[in-house]
Amino acid sequence: MAVQEPPVIDFSPFYGPESPAKDKLVQEIREACETFGFFQIINHGISDDLRDAIIQQSKEFFGLPIETKERYNLDVNGNNRGYERLRSQNFEKRDKGDLEEGFYLGPHLPLDDPYVVQGRFEQTRNTYPVEVKDPGEFRGVMDGYSHALTGLAIGVLQMLARTLGLDEATFDDCRDHPVVILRLLHYPPQEPDASHLERGIGAHTDFGGVTILLQDETGGLQVWNNLSNDWADVTPIPGAFVVNLGNMMTRWTNDRYLSTLHRVINKSGKERYSVPFFFSPNPNKVIECLPTCLDPVQGAKYPPVTVHEWMVGRYADTYGRTNDQSFEEMRKEGAEK
C-alpha cells in the first residue's frame, strides 16, 4: 500500500473575503502542519510564466561549462551566494556526496545597508552570471521571482498565524529585511548501477521558517511520514508549490508543528530541476515560544534566540560536521529541533 502523501490545498480563499472556504483553508493548513509539516498549494497567485521562466533560466545556467560555473563558486565569493559544485553537500554522510549542484541568490542589498554593514545572516549582495544567454533577463527573473515568493511566503505566514489562534498580522514584521535564500538546483540522473545509498540530496530538515519549493515534473522528492514510519513521495502537480516548515517554526510553536525529514532520489533517468525558496524573519528578530503554544505545565521548551544566532548555528552544525551520522540519529535530531 502506498504511503499517504502530504495534502494538496487550494490557497485561493486566502485572497478572498472571510468565508467558510477561508475557515476551511485554515483548518487544512493546521492539520497538515501537525501531521506532516508539508503540504502542496494550488491557486496561489504566482503565474505559470514566472515559474516556467525561472526553470528555464536555471537550465541555461547549469548548461554552462563547468569552468564557467566555477567562476561563481560561493566558496570563493565567501558570502554564500553563487555556485555550489556537484556533490558539495553530503547530508547523510554515507556515500560520495549528494548528486546535485546549486546556485544561491537572495536580496541584492547595497553595501551601505545597515544589515550588510553589521554582517547579519544572508544580508548581502548577489553574483549574477554574465555568460548566460541574456544576463539582464536572468537577473530580472531571479529578482522578480524572489519578490513574488516573498509576498506568497508572507501570505502563508498570515494563514499559519490564524491556525495558531493568533492575529493574521502576527508575522508582519517579517517584511523588514527577511532572511531569503533562493536556490536553483540541478540533479543529474543517477547511474543505473548507482549505490543504493546514492541521493540527489540526503535526508535533512530545513533550518528556517517556511520553505516554498517549485519542482519540475520529474519527481523524486520524498517526505518522512511520521504516522506510518516510511517515506512518502511528493508527486509533482502542475502549477503547485510544495510548502514545508523548518526547524525554526518547530521551535516557535513549541513542537506543535513539525519540521519533517525529506530527501531526493532521482531514479527517473532524466535531469531534475527544482527551486526552493527559504523564508525566515529579520535576522535580529527574537524567536521565542508563541503565546498560544505555551505548555500549561512546562511553558516554553526552548530559550529565546535571534534568527541570526539560530541560522548561523545551524549552518555551522551542518556544514562543519565531520562525524558519521546514521539516519536514525538524523530522524531523532530533526524531531528535536
mmCIF file of C-alpha atoms in Angstrom:
data_model
loop_
_atom_site.group_PDB
_atom_site.id
_atom_site.type_symbol
_atom_site.label_atom_id
_atom_site.label_comp_id
_atom_site.label_asym_id
_atom_site.label_seq_id
_atom_site.Cartn_x
_atom_site.Cartn_y
_atom_site.Cartn_z
ATOM 1 C CA MET A 1 0.000 0.000 0.000
ATOM 2 C CA ALA A 2 1.309 3.437 -0.975
ATOM 3 C CA VAL A 3 2.279 5.702 1.906
ATOM 4 C CA GLN A 4 -0.014 8.715 2.329
ATOM 5 C CA GLU A 5 1.362 11.842 0.688
ATOM 6 C CA PRO A 6 1.136 15.359 2.128
ATOM 7 C CA PRO A 7 -2.199 17.008 1.227
ATOM 8 C CA VAL A 8 -2.873 19.329 -1.696
ATOM 9 C CA ILE A 9 -4.551 22.543 -0.529
ATOM 10 C CA ASP A 10 -6.394 25.181 -2.571
ATOM 11 C CA PHE A 11 -4.900 28.503 -1.426
ATOM 12 C CA SER A 12 -7.313 30.749 -3.366
ATOM 13 C CA PRO A 13 -9.607 31.515 -0.370
ATOM 14 C CA PHE A 14 -6.698 33.450 1.152
ATOM 15 C CA TYR A 15 -7.224 36.166 -1.454
ATOM 16 C CA GLY A 16 -10.966 36.455 -0.826
ATOM 17 C CA PRO A 17 -13.179 37.776 1.971
ATOM 18 C CA GLU A 18 -13.909 35.991 5.212
ATOM 19 C CA SER A 19 -15.923 32.905 4.362
ATOM 20 C CA PRO A 20 -16.400 29.231 5.225
ATOM 21 C CA ALA A 21 -13.859 28.497 2.474
ATOM 22 C CA LYS A 22 -11.212 30.570 4.273
ATOM 23 C CA ASP A 23 -12.032 28.846 7.558
ATOM 24 C CA LYS A 24 -11.582 25.525 5.781
ATOM 25 C CA LEU A 25 -8.210 26.679 4.426
ATOM 26 C CA VAL A 26 -7.029 27.492 7.949
ATOM 27 C CA GLN A 27 -8.146 24.081 9.195
ATOM 28 C CA GLU A 28 -6.461 22.228 6.318
ATOM 29 C CA ILE A 29 -3.162 24.016 6.876
ATOM 30 C CA ARG A 30 -3.338 23.389 10.642
ATOM 31 C CA GLU A 31 -3.871 19.655 10.123
ATOM 32 C CA ALA A 32 -1.065 19.480 7.551
ATOM 33 C CA CYS A 33 1.373 21.252 9.889
ATOM 34 C CA GLU A 34 0.527 18.984 12.816
ATOM 35 C CA THR A 35 0.607 15.755 10.791
ATOM 36 C CA PHE A 36 3.198 16.264 8.044
ATOM 37 C CA GLY A 37 4.905 19.647 8.259
ATOM 38 C CA PHE A 38 4.447 19.510 4.463
ATOM 39 C CA PHE A 39 1.657 20.317 2.014
ATOM 40 C CA GLN A 40 1.207 21.427 -1.581
ATOM 41 C CA ILE A 41 -0.707 24.554 -2.565
ATOM 42 C CA ILE A 42 -2.524 25.340 -5.798
ATOM 43 C CA ASN A 43 -4.207 28.584 -6.936
ATOM 44 C CA HIS A 44 -1.548 30.615 -5.119
ATOM 45 C CA GLY A 45 -1.381 33.594 -7.482
ATOM 46 C CA ILE A 46 2.131 33.037 -8.912
ATOM 47 C CA SER A 47 1.933 32.944 -12.699
ATOM 48 C CA ASP A 48 2.946 29.934 -14.757
ATOM 49 C CA ASP A 49 5.044 32.273 -16.917
ATOM 50 C CA LEU A 50 7.234 33.247 -13.958
ATOM 51 C CA ARG A 51 7.528 29.659 -12.763
ATOM 52 C CA ASP A 52 8.489 28.482 -16.259
ATOM 53 C CA ALA A 53 10.953 31.359 -16.655
ATOM 54 C CA ILE A 54 12.965 30.537 -13.542
ATOM 55 C CA ILE A 55 13.222 26.864 -14.520
ATOM 56 C CA GLN A 56 14.388 27.897 -17.985
ATOM 57 C CA GLN A 57 16.994 30.303 -16.603
ATOM 58 C CA SER A 58 18.164 27.578 -14.238
ATOM 59 C CA LYS A 59 18.631 25.171 -17.151
ATOM 60 C CA GLU A 60 20.625 27.786 -19.037
ATOM 61 C CA PHE A 61 22.978 28.402 -16.139
ATOM 62 C CA PHE A 62 23.596 24.738 -15.322
ATOM 63 C CA GLY A 63 24.157 24.044 -19.016
ATOM 64 C CA LEU A 64 27.256 26.279 -18.970
ATOM 65 C CA PRO A 65 30.707 24.643 -18.969
ATOM 66 C CA ILE A 66 31.957 23.687 -15.520
ATOM 67 C CA GLU A 67 34.896 26.085 -15.753
ATOM 68 C CA THR A 68 32.419 28.939 -16.328
ATOM 69 C CA LYS A 69 30.215 27.950 -13.412
ATOM 70 C CA GLU A 70 33.271 27.685 -11.163
ATOM 71 C CA ARG A 71 33.939 31.403 -11.659
ATOM 72 C CA TYR A 72 30.945 31.955 -9.410
ATOM 73 C CA ASN A 73 31.872 29.387 -6.765
ATOM 74 C CA LEU A 74 30.382 30.506 -3.458
ATOM 75 C CA ASP A 75 33.463 29.244 -1.588
ATOM 76 C CA VAL A 76 35.480 31.870 -3.455
ATOM 77 C CA ASN A 77 32.894 34.612 -3.010
ATOM 78 C CA GLY A 78 32.726 33.937 0.719
ATOM 79 C CA ASN A 79 29.180 35.259 1.159
ATOM 80 C CA ASN A 80 27.077 32.136 0.495
ATOM 81 C CA ARG A 81 25.975 33.481 -2.885
ATOM 82 C CA GLY A 82 26.855 31.851 -6.174
ATOM 83 C CA TYR A 83 27.613 28.378 -7.489
ATOM 84 C CA GLU A 84 27.765 25.229 -5.372
ATOM 85 C CA ARG A 85 29.509 22.453 -7.244
ATOM 86 C CA LEU A 86 28.236 18.905 -7.678
ATOM 87 C CA ARG A 87 28.485 16.730 -4.551
ATOM 88 C CA SER A 88 29.420 19.640 -2.286
ATOM 89 C CA GLN A 89 26.833 18.503 0.241
ATOM 90 C CA ASN A 90 26.614 15.115 1.928
ATOM 91 C CA PHE A 91 23.745 15.226 4.409
ATOM 92 C CA GLU A 92 23.679 11.531 5.282
ATOM 93 C CA LYS A 93 27.472 11.065 5.278
ATOM 94 C CA ARG A 94 27.052 7.615 3.724
ATOM 95 C CA ASP A 95 28.295 7.885 0.157
ATOM 96 C CA LYS A 96 30.406 10.153 -2.049
ATOM 97 C CA GLY A 97 28.202 13.246 -1.729
ATOM 98 C CA ASP A 98 24.764 14.364 -2.849
ATOM 99 C CA LEU A 99 24.187 14.274 -6.603
ATOM 100 C CA GLU A 100 23.129 17.894 -7.076
ATOM 101 C CA GLU A 101 24.611 21.262 -7.922
ATOM 102 C CA GLY A 102 23.175 24.613 -6.989
ATOM 103 C CA PHE A 103 23.234 28.370 -7.355
ATOM 104 C CA TYR A 104 22.411 30.615 -4.373
ATOM 105 C CA LEU A 105 20.763 34.043 -4.522
ATOM 106 C CA GLY A 106 18.866 36.352 -2.196
ATOM 107 C CA PRO A 107 18.023 40.031 -1.748
ATOM 108 C CA HIS A 108 20.589 42.199 -3.558
ATOM 109 C CA LEU A 109 21.374 44.836 -0.931
ATOM 110 C CA PRO A 110 23.538 47.966 -1.226
ATOM 111 C CA LEU A 111 26.901 47.824 0.511
ATOM 112 C CA ASP A 112 25.921 50.609 2.909
ATOM 113 C CA ASP A 113 22.739 48.845 4.052
ATOM 114 C CA PRO A 114 22.944 48.624 7.872
ATOM 115 C CA TYR A 115 22.340 44.878 7.848
ATOM 116 C CA VAL A 116 25.154 44.378 5.325
ATOM 117 C CA VAL A 117 27.474 46.520 7.424
ATOM 118 C CA GLN A 118 26.534 44.548 10.564
ATOM 119 C CA GLY A 119 27.209 41.247 8.799
ATOM 120 C CA ARG A 120 23.737 39.904 9.560
ATOM 121 C CA PHE A 121 22.957 36.419 8.243
ATOM 122 C CA GLU A 122 22.258 36.369 4.475
ATOM 123 C CA GLN A 123 22.164 40.164 4.232
ATOM 124 C CA THR A 124 24.493 40.666 1.289
ATOM 125 C CA ARG A 125 24.714 41.001 -2.489
ATOM 126 C CA ASN A 126 24.213 38.578 -5.352
ATOM 127 C CA THR A 127 26.629 37.470 -8.015
ATOM 128 C CA TYR A 128 24.794 37.289 -11.357
ATOM 129 C CA PRO A 129 26.373 35.260 -14.178
ATOM 130 C CA VAL A 130 27.125 37.171 -17.368
ATOM 131 C CA GLU A 131 27.715 34.102 -19.573
ATOM 132 C CA VAL A 132 24.051 33.073 -19.797
ATOM 133 C CA LYS A 133 22.129 33.817 -22.983
ATOM 134 C CA ASP A 134 20.620 37.065 -21.651
ATOM 135 C CA PRO A 135 22.204 38.262 -18.374
ATOM 136 C CA GLY A 136 19.629 41.024 -17.943
ATOM 137 C CA GLU A 137 16.771 38.587 -18.282
ATOM 138 C CA PHE A 138 18.434 36.171 -15.844
ATOM 139 C CA ARG A 139 18.704 38.872 -13.208
ATOM 140 C CA GLY A 140 15.197 40.147 -13.872
ATOM 141 C CA VAL A 141 13.680 36.695 -13.489
ATOM 142 C CA MET A 142 15.610 35.964 -10.290
ATOM 143 C CA ASP A 143 14.736 39.278 -8.659
ATOM 144 C CA GLY A 144 11.117 39.137 -9.829
ATOM 145 C CA TYR A 145 10.656 35.582 -8.610
ATOM 146 C CA SER A 146 12.210 36.386 -5.244
ATOM 147 C CA HIS A 147 9.885 39.379 -4.830
ATOM 148 C CA ALA A 148 6.808 37.350 -5.790
ATOM 149 C CA LEU A 149 7.690 34.456 -3.494
ATOM 150 C CA THR A 150 8.359 36.839 -0.609
ATOM 151 C CA GLY A 151 4.763 38.008 -0.957
ATOM 152 C CA LEU A 152 3.489 34.433 -1.059
ATOM 153 C CA ALA A 153 5.583 33.455 1.965
ATOM 154 C CA ILE A 154 4.105 36.325 3.966
ATOM 155 C CA GLY A 155 0.641 35.126 2.923
ATOM 156 C CA VAL A 156 1.442 31.606 4.121
ATOM 157 C CA LEU A 157 2.664 33.036 7.436
ATOM 158 C CA GLN A 158 -0.566 35.007 7.807
ATOM 159 C CA MET A 159 -2.521 31.775 7.457
ATOM 160 C CA LEU A 160 -0.160 29.996 9.839
ATOM 161 C CA ALA A 161 -0.839 32.710 12.428
ATOM 162 C CA ARG A 162 -4.547 32.013 12.151
ATOM 163 C CA THR A 163 -4.010 28.273 12.520
ATOM 164 C CA LEU A 164 -2.384 29.043 15.880
ATOM 165 C CA GLY A 165 -5.195 31.284 17.098
ATOM 166 C CA LEU A 166 -3.156 34.437 16.529
ATOM 167 C CA ASP A 167 -3.898 37.653 14.700
ATOM 168 C CA GLU A 168 -3.177 37.471 10.980
ATOM 169 C CA ALA A 169 -0.678 40.330 11.341
ATOM 170 C CA THR A 170 1.458 38.460 13.918
ATOM 171 C CA PHE A 171 4.304 37.855 11.484
ATOM 172 C CA ASP A 172 4.056 41.122 9.565
ATOM 173 C CA ASP A 173 7.416 42.294 10.910
ATOM 174 C CA CYS A 174 8.917 39.585 8.687
ATOM 175 C CA ARG A 175 8.553 42.058 5.819
ATOM 176 C CA ASP A 176 11.579 44.059 7.010
ATOM 177 C CA HIS A 177 14.904 42.585 5.843
ATOM 178 C CA PRO A 178 13.748 38.962 5.866
ATOM 179 C CA VAL A 179 16.268 36.154 5.544
ATOM 180 C CA VAL A 180 15.612 34.968 1.996
ATOM 181 C CA ILE A 181 17.581 32.227 0.275
ATOM 182 C CA LEU A 182 16.705 31.376 -3.320
ATOM 183 C CA ARG A 183 18.404 28.260 -4.669
ATOM 184 C CA LEU A 184 18.481 26.921 -8.192
ATOM 185 C CA LEU A 185 19.089 23.165 -8.072
ATOM 186 C CA HIS A 186 20.046 20.668 -10.763
ATOM 187 C CA TYR A 187 20.005 16.918 -10.178
ATOM 188 C CA PRO A 188 21.707 14.804 -12.854
ATOM 189 C CA PRO A 189 20.130 11.377 -13.311
ATOM 190 C CA GLN A 190 21.563 8.622 -11.153
ATOM 191 C CA GLU A 191 23.559 5.958 -12.943
ATOM 192 C CA PRO A 192 21.668 2.645 -13.364
ATOM 193 C CA ASP A 193 24.304 0.861 -11.269
ATOM 194 C CA ALA A 194 24.473 3.586 -8.592
ATOM 195 C CA SER A 195 24.780 2.533 -4.974
ATOM 196 C CA HIS A 196 21.534 2.151 -3.051
ATOM 197 C CA LEU A 197 22.928 4.947 -0.875
ATOM 198 C CA GLU A 198 23.001 7.428 -3.787
ATOM 199 C CA ARG A 199 20.954 10.542 -3.072
ATOM 200 C CA GLY A 200 20.086 13.619 -5.075
ATOM 201 C CA ILE A 201 20.064 15.217 -1.657
ATOM 202 C CA GLY A 202 20.222 13.255 1.574
ATOM 203 C CA ALA A 203 17.633 13.230 4.337
ATOM 204 C CA HIS A 204 17.549 16.535 6.204
ATOM 205 C CA THR A 205 15.250 19.088 7.777
ATOM 206 C CA ASP A 206 15.267 22.753 6.819
ATOM 207 C CA PHE A 207 16.687 25.287 9.256
ATOM 208 C CA GLY A 208 14.443 28.314 8.909
ATOM 209 C CA GLY A 209 10.802 29.345 8.969
ATOM 210 C CA VAL A 210 8.994 28.401 5.757
ATOM 211 C CA THR A 211 10.209 26.780 2.519
ATOM 212 C CA ILE A 212 8.287 27.116 -0.756
ATOM 213 C CA LEU A 213 9.517 24.683 -3.401
ATOM 214 C CA LEU A 214 8.982 24.703 -7.142
ATOM 215 C CA GLN A 215 9.745 21.268 -8.588
ATOM 216 C CA ASP A 216 9.635 20.193 -12.212
ATOM 217 C CA GLU A 217 7.673 17.186 -13.433
ATOM 218 C CA THR A 218 10.490 14.678 -12.873
ATOM 219 C CA GLY A 219 9.673 13.680 -9.296
ATOM 220 C CA GLY A 220 11.996 12.193 -6.700
ATOM 221 C CA LEU A 221 11.121 14.276 -3.619
ATOM 222 C CA GLN A 222 10.235 12.133 -0.606
ATOM 223 C CA VAL A 223 8.961 13.112 2.844
ATOM 224 C CA TRP A 224 9.177 11.054 6.020
ATOM 225 C CA ASN A 225 5.668 10.106 7.163
ATOM 226 C CA ASN A 226 5.739 10.060 10.962
ATOM 227 C CA LEU A 227 2.465 8.132 11.181
ATOM 228 C CA SER A 228 3.497 5.179 9.013
ATOM 229 C CA ASN A 229 7.269 5.493 9.655
ATOM 230 C CA ASP A 230 8.044 5.330 5.963
ATOM 231 C CA TRP A 231 8.940 7.574 3.047
ATOM 232 C CA ALA A 232 6.121 9.175 1.052
ATOM 233 C CA ASP A 233 6.569 10.507 -2.481
ATOM 234 C CA VAL A 234 5.564 14.121 -3.138
ATOM 235 C CA THR A 235 4.116 13.753 -6.620
ATOM 236 C CA PRO A 236 4.647 16.841 -8.814
ATOM 237 C CA ILE A 237 1.364 18.587 -9.591
ATOM 238 C CA PRO A 238 1.242 21.103 -12.450
ATOM 239 C CA GLY A 239 1.023 24.619 -11.056
ATOM 240 C CA ALA A 240 1.589 23.597 -7.432
ATOM 241 C CA PHE A 241 4.177 24.654 -4.862
ATOM 242 C CA VAL A 242 5.390 22.376 -2.088
ATOM 243 C CA VAL A 243 5.362 24.142 1.295
ATOM 244 C CA ASN A 244 7.178 22.858 4.363
ATOM 245 C CA LEU A 245 8.126 24.146 7.784
ATOM 246 C CA GLY A 246 11.679 24.463 9.059
ATOM 247 C CA ASN A 247 13.197 23.858 12.474
ATOM 248 C CA MET A 248 12.684 27.492 13.438
ATOM 249 C CA MET A 249 8.914 27.086 13.124
ATOM 250 C CA THR A 250 9.022 23.974 15.294
ATOM 251 C CA ARG A 251 10.861 25.971 17.933
ATOM 252 C CA TRP A 252 8.468 28.913 17.553
ATOM 253 C CA THR A 253 5.440 26.643 18.070
ATOM 254 C CA ASN A 254 6.929 24.691 20.999
ATOM 255 C CA ASP A 255 6.966 21.461 18.921
ATOM 256 C CA ARG A 256 3.316 21.775 17.959
ATOM 257 C CA TYR A 257 4.190 21.959 14.263
ATOM 258 C CA LEU A 258 6.568 19.586 12.508
ATOM 259 C CA SER A 259 9.790 20.121 10.620
ATOM 260 C CA THR A 260 9.999 16.898 8.676
ATOM 261 C CA LEU A 261 12.874 14.963 7.128
ATOM 262 C CA HIS A 262 12.888 14.953 3.343
ATOM 263 C CA ARG A 263 15.237 13.815 0.580
ATOM 264 C CA VAL A 264 15.530 13.498 -3.205
ATOM 265 C CA ILE A 265 16.331 10.270 -5.071
ATOM 266 C CA ASN A 266 16.304 10.817 -8.825
ATOM 267 C CA LYS A 267 15.848 7.423 -10.458
ATOM 268 C CA SER A 268 13.949 8.867 -13.421
ATOM 269 C CA GLY A 269 16.876 8.671 -15.830
ATOM 270 C CA LYS A 270 16.281 12.392 -16.562
ATOM 271 C CA GLU A 271 17.655 15.716 -15.407
ATOM 272 C CA ARG A 272 15.712 17.164 -12.474
ATOM 273 C CA TYR A 273 15.386 20.870 -11.668
ATOM 274 C CA SER A 274 13.874 22.471 -8.590
ATOM 275 C CA VAL A 275 13.839 25.914 -6.976
ATOM 276 C CA PRO A 276 13.495 26.049 -3.182
ATOM 277 C CA PHE A 277 12.754 29.433 -1.625
ATOM 278 C CA PHE A 278 13.656 29.660 2.073
ATOM 279 C CA PHE A 279 11.996 32.426 4.089
ATOM 280 C CA SER A 280 12.733 33.457 7.673
ATOM 281 C CA PRO A 281 12.209 36.691 9.640
ATOM 282 C CA ASN A 282 14.575 39.606 10.092
ATOM 283 C CA PRO A 283 17.949 38.386 11.456
ATOM 284 C CA ASN A 284 17.547 40.484 14.607
ATOM 285 C CA LYS A 285 14.097 39.108 15.449
ATOM 286 C CA VAL A 286 13.959 37.031 18.638
ATOM 287 C CA ILE A 287 12.347 33.621 18.162
ATOM 288 C CA GLU A 288 10.536 32.595 21.331
ATOM 289 C CA CYS A 289 7.515 30.456 22.039
ATOM 290 C CA LEU A 290 4.323 31.942 20.624
ATOM 291 C CA PRO A 291 1.774 32.745 23.359
ATOM 292 C CA THR A 292 -0.824 30.252 22.134
ATOM 293 C CA CYS A 293 1.769 27.452 22.076
ATOM 294 C CA LEU A 294 2.974 27.654 25.688
ATOM 295 C CA ASP A 295 2.655 24.346 27.548
ATOM 296 C CA PRO A 296 0.445 24.879 30.625
ATOM 297 C CA VAL A 297 2.904 22.898 32.777
ATOM 298 C CA GLN A 298 6.335 23.139 31.100
ATOM 299 C CA GLY A 299 5.912 26.536 29.492
ATOM 300 C CA ALA A 300 8.402 27.159 26.667
ATOM 301 C CA LYS A 301 10.656 24.220 25.785
ATOM 302 C CA TYR A 302 13.335 26.368 24.170
ATOM 303 C CA PRO A 303 15.080 29.585 25.253
ATOM 304 C CA PRO A 304 14.752 32.698 23.074
ATOM 305 C CA VAL A 305 17.251 33.052 20.224
ATOM 306 C CA THR A 306 17.658 35.561 17.416
ATOM 307 C CA VAL A 307 17.189 34.462 13.830
ATOM 308 C CA HIS A 308 20.828 35.372 13.154
ATOM 309 C CA GLU A 309 22.105 33.231 16.044
ATOM 310 C CA TRP A 310 19.867 30.323 15.108
ATOM 311 C CA MET A 311 20.723 30.241 11.409
ATOM 312 C CA VAL A 312 24.463 30.732 11.896
ATOM 313 C CA GLY A 313 24.458 27.901 14.431
ATOM 314 C CA ARG A 314 22.539 25.533 12.180
ATOM 315 C CA TYR A 315 24.861 26.190 9.238
ATOM 316 C CA ALA A 316 27.903 25.566 11.447
ATOM 317 C CA ASP A 317 26.390 22.314 12.739
ATOM 318 C CA THR A 318 25.572 21.038 9.264
ATOM 319 C CA TYR A 319 28.453 22.147 7.090
ATOM 320 C CA GLY A 320 31.057 21.781 9.826
ATOM 321 C CA ARG A 321 30.046 18.240 10.736
ATOM 322 C CA THR A 322 32.788 15.653 10.276
ATOM 323 C CA ASN A 323 31.448 12.593 12.079
ATOM 324 C CA ASP A 324 29.264 9.930 10.501
ATOM 325 C CA GLN A 325 25.597 10.164 11.420
ATOM 326 C CA SER A 326 23.054 7.410 10.972
ATOM 327 C CA PHE A 327 19.611 8.018 9.510
ATOM 328 C CA GLU A 328 18.051 7.165 12.865
ATOM 329 C CA GLU A 329 20.157 9.849 14.551
ATOM 330 C CA MET A 330 19.092 12.330 11.886
ATOM 331 C CA ARG A 331 15.428 11.432 12.376
ATOM 332 C CA LYS A 332 15.677 11.977 16.115
ATOM 333 C CA GLU A 333 17.686 15.184 15.686
ATOM 334 C CA GLY A 334 15.119 16.565 13.252
ATOM 335 C CA ALA A 335 12.334 15.830 15.719
ATOM 336 C CA GLU A 336 14.176 17.683 18.465
ATOM 337 C CA LYS A 337 14.757 20.918 16.523
#
